[in-house]
Coordinates of C-alpha atoms and ligand atoms in Angstrom, one line a residue:
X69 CA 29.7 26.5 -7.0
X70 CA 32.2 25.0 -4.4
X71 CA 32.5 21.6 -3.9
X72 CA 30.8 21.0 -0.7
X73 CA 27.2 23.0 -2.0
X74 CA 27.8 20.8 -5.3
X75 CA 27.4 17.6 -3.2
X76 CA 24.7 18.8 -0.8
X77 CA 22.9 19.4 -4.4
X78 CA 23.5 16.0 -5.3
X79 CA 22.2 14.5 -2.5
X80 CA 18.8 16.6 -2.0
X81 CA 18.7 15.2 -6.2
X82 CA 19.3 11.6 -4.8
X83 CA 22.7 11.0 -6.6
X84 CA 25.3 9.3 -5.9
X85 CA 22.9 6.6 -5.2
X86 CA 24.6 3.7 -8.0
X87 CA 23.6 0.3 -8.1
X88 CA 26.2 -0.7 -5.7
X89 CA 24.9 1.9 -2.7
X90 CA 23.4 0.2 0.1
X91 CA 20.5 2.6 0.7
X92 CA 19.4 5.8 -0.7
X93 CA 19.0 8.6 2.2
X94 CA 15.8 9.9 0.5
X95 CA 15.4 12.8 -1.6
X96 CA 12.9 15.6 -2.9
X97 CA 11.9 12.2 -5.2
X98 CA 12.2 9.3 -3.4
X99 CA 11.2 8.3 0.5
X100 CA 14.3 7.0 3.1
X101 CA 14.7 3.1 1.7
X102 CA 13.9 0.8 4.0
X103 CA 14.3 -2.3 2.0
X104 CA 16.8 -4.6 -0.6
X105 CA 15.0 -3.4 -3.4
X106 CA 15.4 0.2 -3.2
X107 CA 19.0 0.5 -4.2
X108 CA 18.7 -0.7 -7.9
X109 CA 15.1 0.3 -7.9
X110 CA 16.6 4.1 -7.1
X111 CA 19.4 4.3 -9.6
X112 CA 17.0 3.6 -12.4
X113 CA 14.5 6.1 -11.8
X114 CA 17.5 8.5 -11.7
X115 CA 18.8 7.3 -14.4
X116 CA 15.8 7.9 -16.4
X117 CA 14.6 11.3 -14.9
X118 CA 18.5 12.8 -15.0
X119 CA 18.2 11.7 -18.9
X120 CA 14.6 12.7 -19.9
X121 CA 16.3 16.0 -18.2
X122 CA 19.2 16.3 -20.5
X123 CA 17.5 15.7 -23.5
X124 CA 15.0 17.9 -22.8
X125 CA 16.9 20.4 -21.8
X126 CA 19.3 19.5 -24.9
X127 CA 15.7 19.2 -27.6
X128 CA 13.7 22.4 -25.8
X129 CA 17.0 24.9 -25.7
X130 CA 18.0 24.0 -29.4
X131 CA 14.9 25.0 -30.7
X132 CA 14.6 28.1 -28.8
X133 CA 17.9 28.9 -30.1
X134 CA 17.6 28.1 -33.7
X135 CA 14.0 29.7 -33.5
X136 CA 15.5 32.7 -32.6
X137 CA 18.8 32.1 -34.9
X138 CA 17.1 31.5 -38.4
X139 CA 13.9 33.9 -37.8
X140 CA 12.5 35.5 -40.8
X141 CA 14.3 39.0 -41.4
X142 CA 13.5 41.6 -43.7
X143 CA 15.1 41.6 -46.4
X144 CA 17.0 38.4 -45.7
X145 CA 15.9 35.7 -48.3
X146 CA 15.2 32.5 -46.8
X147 CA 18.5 30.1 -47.5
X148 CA 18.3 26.6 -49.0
X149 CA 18.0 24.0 -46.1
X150 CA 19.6 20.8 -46.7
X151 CA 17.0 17.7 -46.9
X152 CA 18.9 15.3 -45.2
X153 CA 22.2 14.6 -43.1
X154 CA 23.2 10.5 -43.0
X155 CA 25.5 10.6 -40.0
X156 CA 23.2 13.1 -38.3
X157 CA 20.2 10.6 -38.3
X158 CA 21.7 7.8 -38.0
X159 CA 23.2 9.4 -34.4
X160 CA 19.6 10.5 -33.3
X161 CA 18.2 6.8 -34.1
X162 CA 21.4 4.8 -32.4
X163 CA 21.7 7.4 -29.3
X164 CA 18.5 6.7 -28.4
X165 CA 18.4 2.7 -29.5
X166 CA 21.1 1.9 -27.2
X167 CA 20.0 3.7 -24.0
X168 CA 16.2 2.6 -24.3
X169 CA 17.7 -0.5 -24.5
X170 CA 19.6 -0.3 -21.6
X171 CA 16.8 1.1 -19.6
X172 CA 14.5 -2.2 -20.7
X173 CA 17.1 -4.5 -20.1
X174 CA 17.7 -2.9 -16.2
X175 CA 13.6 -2.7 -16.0
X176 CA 13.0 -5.9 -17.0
X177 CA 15.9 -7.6 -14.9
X178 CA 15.4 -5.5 -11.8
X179 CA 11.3 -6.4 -12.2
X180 CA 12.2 -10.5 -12.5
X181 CA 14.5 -9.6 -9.2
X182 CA 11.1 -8.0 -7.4
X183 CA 8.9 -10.9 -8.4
X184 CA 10.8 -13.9 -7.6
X185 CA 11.0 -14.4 -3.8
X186 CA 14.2 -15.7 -2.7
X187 CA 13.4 -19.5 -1.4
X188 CA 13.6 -18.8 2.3
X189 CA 11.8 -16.0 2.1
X190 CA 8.9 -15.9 5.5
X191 CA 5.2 -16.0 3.8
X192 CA 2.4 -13.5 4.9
X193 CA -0.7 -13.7 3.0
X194 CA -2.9 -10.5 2.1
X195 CA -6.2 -10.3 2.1
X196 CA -8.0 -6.7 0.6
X197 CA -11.9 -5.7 0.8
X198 CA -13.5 -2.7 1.0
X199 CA -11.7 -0.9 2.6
X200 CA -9.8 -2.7 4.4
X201 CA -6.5 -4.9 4.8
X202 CA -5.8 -8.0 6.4
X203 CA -2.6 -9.8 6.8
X204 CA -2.4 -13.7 7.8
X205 CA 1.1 -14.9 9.6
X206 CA 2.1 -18.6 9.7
X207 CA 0.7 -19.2 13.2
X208 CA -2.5 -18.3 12.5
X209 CA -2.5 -14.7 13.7
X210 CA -4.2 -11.9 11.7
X211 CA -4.2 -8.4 11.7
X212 CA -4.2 -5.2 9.9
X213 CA -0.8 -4.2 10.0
X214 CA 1.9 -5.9 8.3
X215 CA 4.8 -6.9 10.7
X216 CA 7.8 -8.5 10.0
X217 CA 11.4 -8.8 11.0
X218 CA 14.2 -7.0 9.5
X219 CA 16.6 -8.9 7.0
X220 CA 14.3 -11.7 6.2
X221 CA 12.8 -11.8 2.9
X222 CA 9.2 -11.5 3.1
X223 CA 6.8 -13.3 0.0
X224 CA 3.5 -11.8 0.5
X225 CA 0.7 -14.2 -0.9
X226 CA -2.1 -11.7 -1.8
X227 CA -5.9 -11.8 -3.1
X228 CA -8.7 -9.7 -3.1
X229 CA -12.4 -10.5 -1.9
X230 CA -14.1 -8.0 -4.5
X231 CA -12.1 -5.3 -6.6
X232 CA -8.6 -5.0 -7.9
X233 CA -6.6 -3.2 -4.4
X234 CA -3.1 -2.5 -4.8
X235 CA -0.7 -3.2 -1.9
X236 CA 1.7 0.2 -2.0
X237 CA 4.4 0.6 0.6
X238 CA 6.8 3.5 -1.0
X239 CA 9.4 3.3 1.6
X240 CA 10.0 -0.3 0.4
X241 CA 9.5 0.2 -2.9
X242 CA 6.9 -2.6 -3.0
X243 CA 3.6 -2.2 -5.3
X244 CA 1.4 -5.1 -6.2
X245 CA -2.2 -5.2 -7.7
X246 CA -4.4 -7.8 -5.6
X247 CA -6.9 -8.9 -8.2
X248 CA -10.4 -10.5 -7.5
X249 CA -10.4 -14.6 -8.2
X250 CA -6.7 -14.8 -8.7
X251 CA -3.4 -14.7 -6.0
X252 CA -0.8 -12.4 -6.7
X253 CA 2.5 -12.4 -5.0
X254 CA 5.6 -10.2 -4.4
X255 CA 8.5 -9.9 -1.8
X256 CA 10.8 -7.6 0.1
X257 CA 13.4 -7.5 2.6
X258 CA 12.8 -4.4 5.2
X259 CA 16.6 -3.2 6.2
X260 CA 15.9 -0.8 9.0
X261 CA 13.7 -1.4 11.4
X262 CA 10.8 1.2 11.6
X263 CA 7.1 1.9 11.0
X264 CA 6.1 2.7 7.2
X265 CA 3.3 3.6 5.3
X266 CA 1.2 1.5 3.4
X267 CA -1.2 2.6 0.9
X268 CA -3.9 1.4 -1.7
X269 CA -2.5 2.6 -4.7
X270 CA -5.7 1.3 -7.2
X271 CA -8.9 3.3 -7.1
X272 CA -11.4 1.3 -5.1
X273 CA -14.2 3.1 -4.6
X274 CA -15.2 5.8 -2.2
X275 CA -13.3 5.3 0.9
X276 CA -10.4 4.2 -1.1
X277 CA -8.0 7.1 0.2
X278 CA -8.9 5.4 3.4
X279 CA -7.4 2.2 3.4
X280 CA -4.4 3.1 5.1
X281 CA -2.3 0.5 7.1
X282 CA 1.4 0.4 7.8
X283 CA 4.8 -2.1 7.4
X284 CA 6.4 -2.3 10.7
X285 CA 9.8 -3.5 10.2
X286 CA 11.1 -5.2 13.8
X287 CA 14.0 -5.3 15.1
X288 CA 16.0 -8.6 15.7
X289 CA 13.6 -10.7 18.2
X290 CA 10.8 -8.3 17.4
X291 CA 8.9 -10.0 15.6
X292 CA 8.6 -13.5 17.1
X293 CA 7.4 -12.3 20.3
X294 CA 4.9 -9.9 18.4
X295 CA 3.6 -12.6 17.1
X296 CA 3.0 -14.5 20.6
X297 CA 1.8 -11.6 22.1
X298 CA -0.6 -11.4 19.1
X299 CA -1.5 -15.3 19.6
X300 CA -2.9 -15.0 23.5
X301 CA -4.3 -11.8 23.3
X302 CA -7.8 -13.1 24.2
X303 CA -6.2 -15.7 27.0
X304 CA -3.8 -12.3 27.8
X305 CA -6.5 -9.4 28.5
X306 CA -9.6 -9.4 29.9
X307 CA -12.4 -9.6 27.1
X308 CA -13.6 -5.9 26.8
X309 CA -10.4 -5.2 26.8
X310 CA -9.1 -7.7 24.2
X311 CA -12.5 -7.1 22.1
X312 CA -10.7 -2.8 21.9
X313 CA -7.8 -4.7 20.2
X314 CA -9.5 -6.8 18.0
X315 CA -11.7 -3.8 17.4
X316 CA -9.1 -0.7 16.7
X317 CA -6.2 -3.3 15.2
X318 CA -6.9 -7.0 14.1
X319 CA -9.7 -6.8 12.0
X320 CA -10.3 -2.6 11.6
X321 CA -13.7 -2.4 12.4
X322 CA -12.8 1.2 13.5
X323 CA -12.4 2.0 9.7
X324 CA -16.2 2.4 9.5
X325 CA -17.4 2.2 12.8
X326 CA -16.9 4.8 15.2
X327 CA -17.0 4.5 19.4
X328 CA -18.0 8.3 19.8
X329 CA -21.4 8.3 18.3
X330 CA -19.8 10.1 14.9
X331 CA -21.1 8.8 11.9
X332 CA -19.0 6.5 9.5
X333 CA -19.8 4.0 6.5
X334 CA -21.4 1.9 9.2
X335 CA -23.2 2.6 12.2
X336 CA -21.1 3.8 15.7
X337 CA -20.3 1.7 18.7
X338 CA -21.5 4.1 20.6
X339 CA -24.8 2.9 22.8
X340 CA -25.1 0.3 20.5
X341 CA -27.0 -1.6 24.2
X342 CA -29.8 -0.1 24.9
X343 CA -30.8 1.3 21.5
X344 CA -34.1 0.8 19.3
X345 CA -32.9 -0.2 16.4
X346 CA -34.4 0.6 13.0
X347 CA -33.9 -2.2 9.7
X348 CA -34.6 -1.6 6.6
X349 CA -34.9 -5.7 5.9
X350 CA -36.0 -6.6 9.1
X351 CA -38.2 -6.0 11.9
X352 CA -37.1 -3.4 14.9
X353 CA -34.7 -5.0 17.8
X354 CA -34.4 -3.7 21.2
X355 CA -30.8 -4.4 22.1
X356 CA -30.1 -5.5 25.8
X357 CA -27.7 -7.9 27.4
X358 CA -29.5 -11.0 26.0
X359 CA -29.6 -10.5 22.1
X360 CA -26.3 -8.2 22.0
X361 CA -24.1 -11.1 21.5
X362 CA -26.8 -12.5 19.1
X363 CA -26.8 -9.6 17.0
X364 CA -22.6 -8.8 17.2
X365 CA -22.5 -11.9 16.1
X366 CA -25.4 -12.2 13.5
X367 CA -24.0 -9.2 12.2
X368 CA -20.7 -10.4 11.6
X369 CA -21.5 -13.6 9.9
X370 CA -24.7 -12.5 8.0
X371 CA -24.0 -8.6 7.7
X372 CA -26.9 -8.2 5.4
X373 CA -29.1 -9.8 7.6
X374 CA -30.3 -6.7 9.6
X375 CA -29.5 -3.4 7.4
X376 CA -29.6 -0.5 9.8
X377 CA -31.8 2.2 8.5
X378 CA -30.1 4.9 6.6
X379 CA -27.0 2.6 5.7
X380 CA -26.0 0.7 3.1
X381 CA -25.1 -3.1 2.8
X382 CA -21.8 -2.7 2.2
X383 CA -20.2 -4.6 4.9
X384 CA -18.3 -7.9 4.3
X385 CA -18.9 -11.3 6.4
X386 CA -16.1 -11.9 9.1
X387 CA -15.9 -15.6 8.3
X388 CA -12.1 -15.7 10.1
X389 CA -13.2 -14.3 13.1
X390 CA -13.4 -17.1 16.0
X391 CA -16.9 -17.4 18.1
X392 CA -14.3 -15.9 21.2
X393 CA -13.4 -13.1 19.4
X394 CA -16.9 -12.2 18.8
X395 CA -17.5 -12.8 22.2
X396 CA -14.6 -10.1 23.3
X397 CA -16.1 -7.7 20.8
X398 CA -19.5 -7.5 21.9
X399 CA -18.1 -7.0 25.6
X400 CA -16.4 -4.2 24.1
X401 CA -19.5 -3.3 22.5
X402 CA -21.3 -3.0 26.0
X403 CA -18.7 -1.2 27.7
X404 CA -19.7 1.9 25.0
X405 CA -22.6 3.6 26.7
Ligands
CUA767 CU1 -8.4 -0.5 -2.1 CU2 -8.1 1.6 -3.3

């Protein structure tokens, strides 16, 4: 194979991607990097897969070959195997010794390296629910996206309000279970700006393919005046307006509740004023302009409360969620006829 095909091999495999390379470009494997961690992370998981391939290329094509080599053959009587070979076992048991080893001692080092945030690293806390994420900056802001800026560590303080979640962002290499009654923690440091995906990896229950956000990674600047933008929106937009925001991106009531009439884990938006509504805990409530903020906000604070007919009480109270925000949201609420 000439040279240059040999290296365009290599790199769809993900090598040469050593300890001391910056970033790894992606591969049939592995997503682009797009943090400190995936370097080391990278070299190790092709160190292990390129190994587990030798050997079992090396184990499977011996066999085959002796299996074919010492078959039983007419007439051939069956030679005297030797019972045992000293230098020959001891190889197979010190071979493997030393590079399992190895492999613990990079695991364990590199997952010391991914738990330990570095002291000045900026401090988001995570909060997960069914099915649902929501990440708390310094200034107060939430939302359910994680932002941050690009070459600042980032510790993310993380808990869980009923099951075990687990934060998963591939690009960065991060993955962290967020357990109920207890704070986890882990860190990275995004190197290229971008948007990423960001997953629960830990089976949560039935909309837990769902419970989808994303890591975007500002540029220099970015992220500060994100943050302000994020801090005024309810001085910044008119409510309806800012009660959409809080709606499709700060607290992802779109995950379950649709503006189109469609049907999700919760009820729609969708003529919400204006409609008979039906509890299975509570008597009927004709909703018009003078109980709609009652009832947003009831709903919010007591979800179980009023349980629409046909649903179930799965929704979670909104404790964080200021009495203005409430008020934007069931603007919002009124605009969907
Ligand atoms: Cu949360 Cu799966």
């Amino acid at each position: 194979m000439p040279a240059a095909r040999l290296t365009a091999l290599a790199q769809a495999l993900g090598w040469p991607a050593g300890p001391l390379a910056a970033e790894s470009p992606g591969s049939f494997w592995l997503p682009p990097a797009g943090s400190t961690a995936a370097a080391g992370v990278d070299w190790l998981f092709y160190f292990i897969l390129y190994v587990s391939a030798l050997f079992f290329v090396l184990i499977v094509g011996l066999m085959v070959v002796f299996v074919v080599l010492y078959r039983r053959r007419p007439g051939v009587a069956p030679a005297p195997s030797p019972s045992h070979n000293t230098a020959l076992e001891l190889l197979w048991s010190a071979v493997p010794a030393v590079i399992v080893a190895f492999i613990f001692y990079q695991g364990f080092t590199g997952y010391l390296d991914m738990r330990t945030a570095p002291r000045n690293a900026y401090e988001v806390e995570v909060v997960a629910r069914k099915w649902s994420w929501l990440f708390r900056y310094r200034n107060g802001v939430t939302h359910q996206e994680l932002h941050v800026p690009v070459g600042q560590p980032v510790r993310l303080v993380m808990r869980s309000e009923d099951v075990i979640h687990s934060l998963f962002a591939p690009a960065l290499r991060v993955k962290a279970d967020l357990v109920p009654g207890r704070y986890t923690s882990t860190w990275f440091e995004g190197t290229k700006p971008g948007e990423y995906g960001l997953y629960c990896a830990e089976y949560c229950g039935t909309q837990h393919s769902e419970m989808l956000s994303k890591v975007v990674v500002h540029v220099p600047g970015g992220f500060e005046g994100w943050l302000e933008e994020e801090a005024d929106v309810l001085q910044r937009l008119p409510p309806a307006e800012a009660g959409e925001h809080l709606y499709a991106r700060k607290y992802g009531c779109a995950q379950c509740h649709s503006t189109d009439g469609s049907r999700g884990n919760g009820p729609t938006f969708k003529g919400l004023l204006g409609s008979d509504r039906r509890f299975t805990n509570a008597p009927p409530l004709a909703v018009d302009e003078n109980n709609v903020h009652e009832y947003v906000r009831e709903s919010l604070r007591d979800p179980r409360a009023k349980i629409v007919e046909g649903f179930q009480p799965i929704m979670q109270r909104y404790d964080s969620m200021s009495d203005d925000e409430i008020s934007a949201l069931a603007e919002f609420i009124k605009t969907l006829k």
